[in-house]
Amino acid sequence: EVQLVESGGGLVQAGGSLRLSCATSGFTFDFDDYTLGWFRQVPGKGRERVACIGRRGGRQYYADSVKGRFTISSDKSKNTVDLQMNSLKPEDTAVYHCAALSGGGIYCERYDFERWGQGTQVTVSS
C-alpha cells in the first residue's frame, strides 16, 4: 500500500523556521517517476497548492504566498520530499499534506495528485 507520512510540524513563532519531511513507501514505480508536492489546508479555506517538484527532481512551482520563503526538495536515496519553511507567518498556519502523482510533465502545478498523506500541523504564533 502506498504510504505518505509527514513529519516535522509543530508550533513556531512568527519569523521562525520549520522543515517538513514526507517519507514515501509502497510506490509501484521508482521514486524518480513521481511528481511530488506539498499542499496545505487552511482553516476556512480550500486546499492550497504550496509547492511541487517535477519528476526526477525537475522543475519547481511555488505559490506566490510562499515564494522566496519555502523550498521544496526531494531525496531519491531516502524516498523523501521535504519542505523547508523560513520566515514563517501566522497565515502559514495549516495542516500540511504531501502528495504524489505517478508520471506527470514538467509543469507540476498543472496536475491533480493521486496519493496523499494524512498531514502534519503547522502553527505559527504572532
PDB file of C-alpha atoms in Angstrom:
ATOM      1  CA  GLU A   1       0.000   0.000   0.000  1.00  0.00           C
ATOM      2  CA  VAL A   2       1.220   3.471  -0.857  1.00  0.00           C
ATOM      3  CA  GLN A   3       2.223   5.388   2.241  1.00  0.00           C
ATOM      4  CA  LEU A   4       2.987   9.081   2.577  1.00  0.00           C
ATOM      5  CA  VAL A   5       3.884  10.102   6.108  1.00  0.00           C
ATOM      6  CA  GLU A   6       4.611  13.697   7.030  1.00  0.00           C
ATOM      7  CA  SER A   7       6.665  14.827   9.983  1.00  0.00           C
ATOM      8  CA  GLY A   8       8.268  17.983  11.300  1.00  0.00           C
ATOM      9  CA  GLY A   9       5.247  20.097  12.067  1.00  0.00           C
ATOM     10  CA  GLY A  10       4.812  21.960  15.295  1.00  0.00           C
ATOM     11  CA  LEU A  11       4.428  25.310  16.957  1.00  0.00           C
ATOM     12  CA  VAL A  12       6.790  28.094  15.988  1.00  0.00           C
ATOM     13  CA  GLN A  13       6.899  31.838  16.484  1.00  0.00           C
ATOM     14  CA  ALA A  14       6.486  34.188  13.563  1.00  0.00           C
ATOM     15  CA  GLY A  15       9.774  34.593  11.756  1.00  0.00           C
ATOM     16  CA  GLY A  16      10.932  31.126  12.687  1.00  0.00           C
ATOM     17  CA  SER A  17      11.575  28.077  10.554  1.00  0.00           C
ATOM     18  CA  LEU A  18      10.400  24.507  10.233  1.00  0.00           C
ATOM     19  CA  ARG A  19      11.407  21.685   7.954  1.00  0.00           C
ATOM     20  CA  LEU A  20       8.726  19.224   6.975  1.00  0.00           C
ATOM     21  CA  SER A  21       9.607  15.811   5.661  1.00  0.00           C
ATOM     22  CA  CYS A  22       7.466  13.306   3.799  1.00  0.00           C
ATOM     23  CA  ALA A  23       8.531   9.683   3.819  1.00  0.00           C
ATOM     24  CA  THR A  24       7.167   7.686   0.915  1.00  0.00           C
ATOM     25  CA  SER A  25       6.841   3.945   0.512  1.00  0.00           C
ATOM     26  CA  GLY A  26       4.890   1.358  -1.415  1.00  0.00           C
ATOM     27  CA  PHE A  27       5.174   3.106  -4.778  1.00  0.00           C
ATOM     28  CA  THR A  28       4.558   0.868  -7.754  1.00  0.00           C
ATOM     29  CA  PHE A  29       7.155   2.716  -9.814  1.00  0.00           C
ATOM     30  CA  ASP A  30      10.520   4.213  -8.998  1.00  0.00           C
ATOM     31  CA  PHE A  31      10.611   7.298  -6.815  1.00  0.00           C
ATOM     32  CA  ASP A  32      12.082   9.213  -9.763  1.00  0.00           C
ATOM     33  CA  ASP A  33       8.910   8.632 -11.772  1.00  0.00           C
ATOM     34  CA  TYR A  34       6.657  10.547  -9.374  1.00  0.00           C
ATOM     35  CA  THR A  35       5.677  14.161  -9.328  1.00  0.00           C
ATOM     36  CA  LEU A  36       5.704  15.336  -5.716  1.00  0.00           C
ATOM     37  CA  GLY A  37       4.120  18.205  -3.882  1.00  0.00           C
ATOM     38  CA  TRP A  38       3.103  19.901  -0.696  1.00  0.00           C
ATOM     39  CA  PHE A  39      -0.358  21.283  -0.059  1.00  0.00           C
ATOM     40  CA  ARG A  40      -1.952  22.931   2.913  1.00  0.00           C
ATOM     41  CA  GLN A  41      -5.452  23.005   4.236  1.00  0.00           C
ATOM     42  CA  VAL A  42      -6.088  26.461   5.616  1.00  0.00           C
ATOM     43  CA  PRO A  43      -8.887  26.813   8.161  1.00  0.00           C
ATOM     44  CA  GLY A  44     -11.931  28.291   6.488  1.00  0.00           C
ATOM     45  CA  LYS A  45     -10.429  27.935   3.027  1.00  0.00           C
ATOM     46  CA  GLY A  46      -9.914  25.291   0.391  1.00  0.00           C
ATOM     47  CA  ARG A  47      -6.808  23.265  -0.208  1.00  0.00           C
ATOM     48  CA  GLU A  48      -3.862  25.308  -1.451  1.00  0.00           C
ATOM     49  CA  ARG A  49      -1.007  24.054  -3.570  1.00  0.00           C
ATOM     50  CA  VAL A  50       2.085  25.284  -1.752  1.00  0.00           C
ATOM     51  CA  ALA A  51       4.905  23.789  -3.792  1.00  0.00           C
ATOM     52  CA  CYS A  52       5.609  20.923  -6.120  1.00  0.00           C
ATOM     53  CA  ILE A  53       8.517  19.407  -7.959  1.00  0.00           C
ATOM     54  CA  GLY A  54       8.555  17.521 -11.215  1.00  0.00           C
ATOM     55  CA  ARG A  55       9.794  14.030 -11.828  1.00  0.00           C
ATOM     56  CA  ARG A  56      13.479  13.368 -11.306  1.00  0.00           C
ATOM     57  CA  GLY A  57      13.922  16.457  -9.177  1.00  0.00           C
ATOM     58  CA  GLY A  58      12.755  18.663 -12.013  1.00  0.00           C
ATOM     59  CA  ARG A  59      11.032  21.991 -12.333  1.00  0.00           C
ATOM     60  CA  GLN A  60       9.580  23.501  -9.178  1.00  0.00           C
ATOM     61  CA  TYR A  61       6.472  25.531  -8.510  1.00  0.00           C
ATOM     62  CA  TYR A  62       5.692  27.779  -5.556  1.00  0.00           C
ATOM     63  CA  ALA A  63       2.561  29.592  -4.589  1.00  0.00           C
ATOM     64  CA  ASP A  64       3.017  33.345  -4.622  1.00  0.00           C
ATOM     65  CA  SER A  65       2.259  33.439  -0.917  1.00  0.00           C
ATOM     66  CA  VAL A  66       5.327  31.339  -0.063  1.00  0.00           C
ATOM     67  CA  LYS A  67       7.748  32.096  -2.867  1.00  0.00           C
ATOM     68  CA  GLY A  68      11.112  33.182  -1.518  1.00  0.00           C
ATOM     69  CA  ARG A  69      10.390  31.673   1.890  1.00  0.00           C
ATOM     70  CA  PHE A  70       9.727  27.981   1.205  1.00  0.00           C
ATOM     71  CA  THR A  71      11.875  25.472  -0.641  1.00  0.00           C
ATOM     72  CA  ILE A  72      10.855  22.019  -1.824  1.00  0.00           C
ATOM     73  CA  SER A  73      13.409  19.281  -2.327  1.00  0.00           C
ATOM     74  CA  SER A  74      13.445  15.554  -2.929  1.00  0.00           C
ATOM     75  CA  ASP A  75      15.955  12.904  -1.966  1.00  0.00           C
ATOM     76  CA  LYS A  76      15.879   9.733  -4.020  1.00  0.00           C
ATOM     77  CA  SER A  77      18.231   7.909  -1.667  1.00  0.00           C
ATOM     78  CA  LYS A  78      15.708   8.293   1.158  1.00  0.00           C
ATOM     79  CA  ASN A  79      12.480   8.397  -0.885  1.00  0.00           C
ATOM     80  CA  THR A  80      11.554  11.659   0.792  1.00  0.00           C
ATOM     81  CA  VAL A  81      10.311  15.072  -0.189  1.00  0.00           C
ATOM     82  CA  ASP A  82      10.961  17.952   2.174  1.00  0.00           C
ATOM     83  CA  LEU A  83       9.613  21.440   2.573  1.00  0.00           C
ATOM     84  CA  GLN A  84      11.898  23.963   4.207  1.00  0.00           C
ATOM     85  CA  MET A  85       9.820  26.826   5.570  1.00  0.00           C
ATOM     86  CA  ASN A  86      11.542  30.035   6.613  1.00  0.00           C
ATOM     87  CA  SER A  87      10.263  33.404   7.782  1.00  0.00           C
ATOM     88  CA  LEU A  88       7.015  31.818   8.845  1.00  0.00           C
ATOM     89  CA  LYS A  89       3.920  33.947   9.248  1.00  0.00           C
ATOM     90  CA  PRO A  90       0.737  33.336  11.219  1.00  0.00           C
ATOM     91  CA  GLU A  91      -1.123  32.958   7.924  1.00  0.00           C
ATOM     92  CA  ASP A  92       1.028  29.900   7.193  1.00  0.00           C
ATOM     93  CA  THR A  93      -0.835  28.060   9.926  1.00  0.00           C
ATOM     94  CA  ALA A  94      -2.432  24.998   8.357  1.00  0.00           C
ATOM     95  CA  VAL A  95      -2.333  21.252   8.081  1.00  0.00           C
ATOM     96  CA  TYR A  96       0.352  20.428   5.549  1.00  0.00           C
ATOM     97  CA  HIS A  97      -0.008  17.380   3.331  1.00  0.00           C
ATOM     98  CA  CYS A  98       2.463  15.829   0.960  1.00  0.00           C
ATOM     99  CA  ALA A  99       1.190  14.269  -2.221  1.00  0.00           C
ATOM    100  CA  ALA A 100       2.417  12.203  -5.134  1.00  0.00           C
ATOM    101  CA  LEU A 101       1.430  11.530  -8.714  1.00  0.00           C
ATOM    102  CA  SER A 102       2.843   8.844 -10.954  1.00  0.00           C
ATOM    103  CA  GLY A 103       4.203  10.434 -14.081  1.00  0.00           C
ATOM    104  CA  GLY A 104       3.331  13.994 -14.923  1.00  0.00           C
ATOM    105  CA  GLY A 105       5.035  16.571 -17.092  1.00  0.00           C
ATOM    106  CA  ILE A 106       7.455  19.316 -16.222  1.00  0.00           C
ATOM    107  CA  TYR A 107       4.740  21.704 -15.053  1.00  0.00           C
ATOM    108  CA  CYS A 108       3.798  20.047 -11.792  1.00  0.00           C
ATOM    109  CA  GLU A 109       1.250  22.740 -10.970  1.00  0.00           C
ATOM    110  CA  ARG A 110      -0.979  21.557 -13.829  1.00  0.00           C
ATOM    111  CA  TYR A 111      -1.677  18.101 -12.452  1.00  0.00           C
ATOM    112  CA  ASP A 112      -4.014  16.605  -9.909  1.00  0.00           C
ATOM    113  CA  PHE A 113      -2.317  14.380  -7.366  1.00  0.00           C
ATOM    114  CA  GLU A 114      -3.284  10.786  -6.681  1.00  0.00           C
ATOM    115  CA  ARG A 115      -1.858   9.940  -3.279  1.00  0.00           C
ATOM    116  CA  TRP A 116      -1.994  11.941  -0.083  1.00  0.00           C
ATOM    117  CA  GLY A 117      -0.546  11.838   3.383  1.00  0.00           C
ATOM    118  CA  GLN A 118      -2.680  12.491   6.417  1.00  0.00           C
ATOM    119  CA  GLY A 119      -0.910  15.741   7.208  1.00  0.00           C
ATOM    120  CA  THR A 120       1.122  17.457   9.872  1.00  0.00           C
ATOM    121  CA  GLN A 121       0.012  20.523  11.780  1.00  0.00           C
ATOM    122  CA  VAL A 122       1.980  23.744  11.492  1.00  0.00           C
ATOM    123  CA  THR A 123       1.010  26.539  13.843  1.00  0.00           C
ATOM    124  CA  VAL A 124       2.702  29.920  13.703  1.00  0.00           C
ATOM    125  CA  SER A 125       2.133  32.240  16.615  1.00  0.00           C
ATOM    126  CA  SER A 126       2.335  36.002  16.381  1.00  0.00           C
TER     127      SER A 126
END
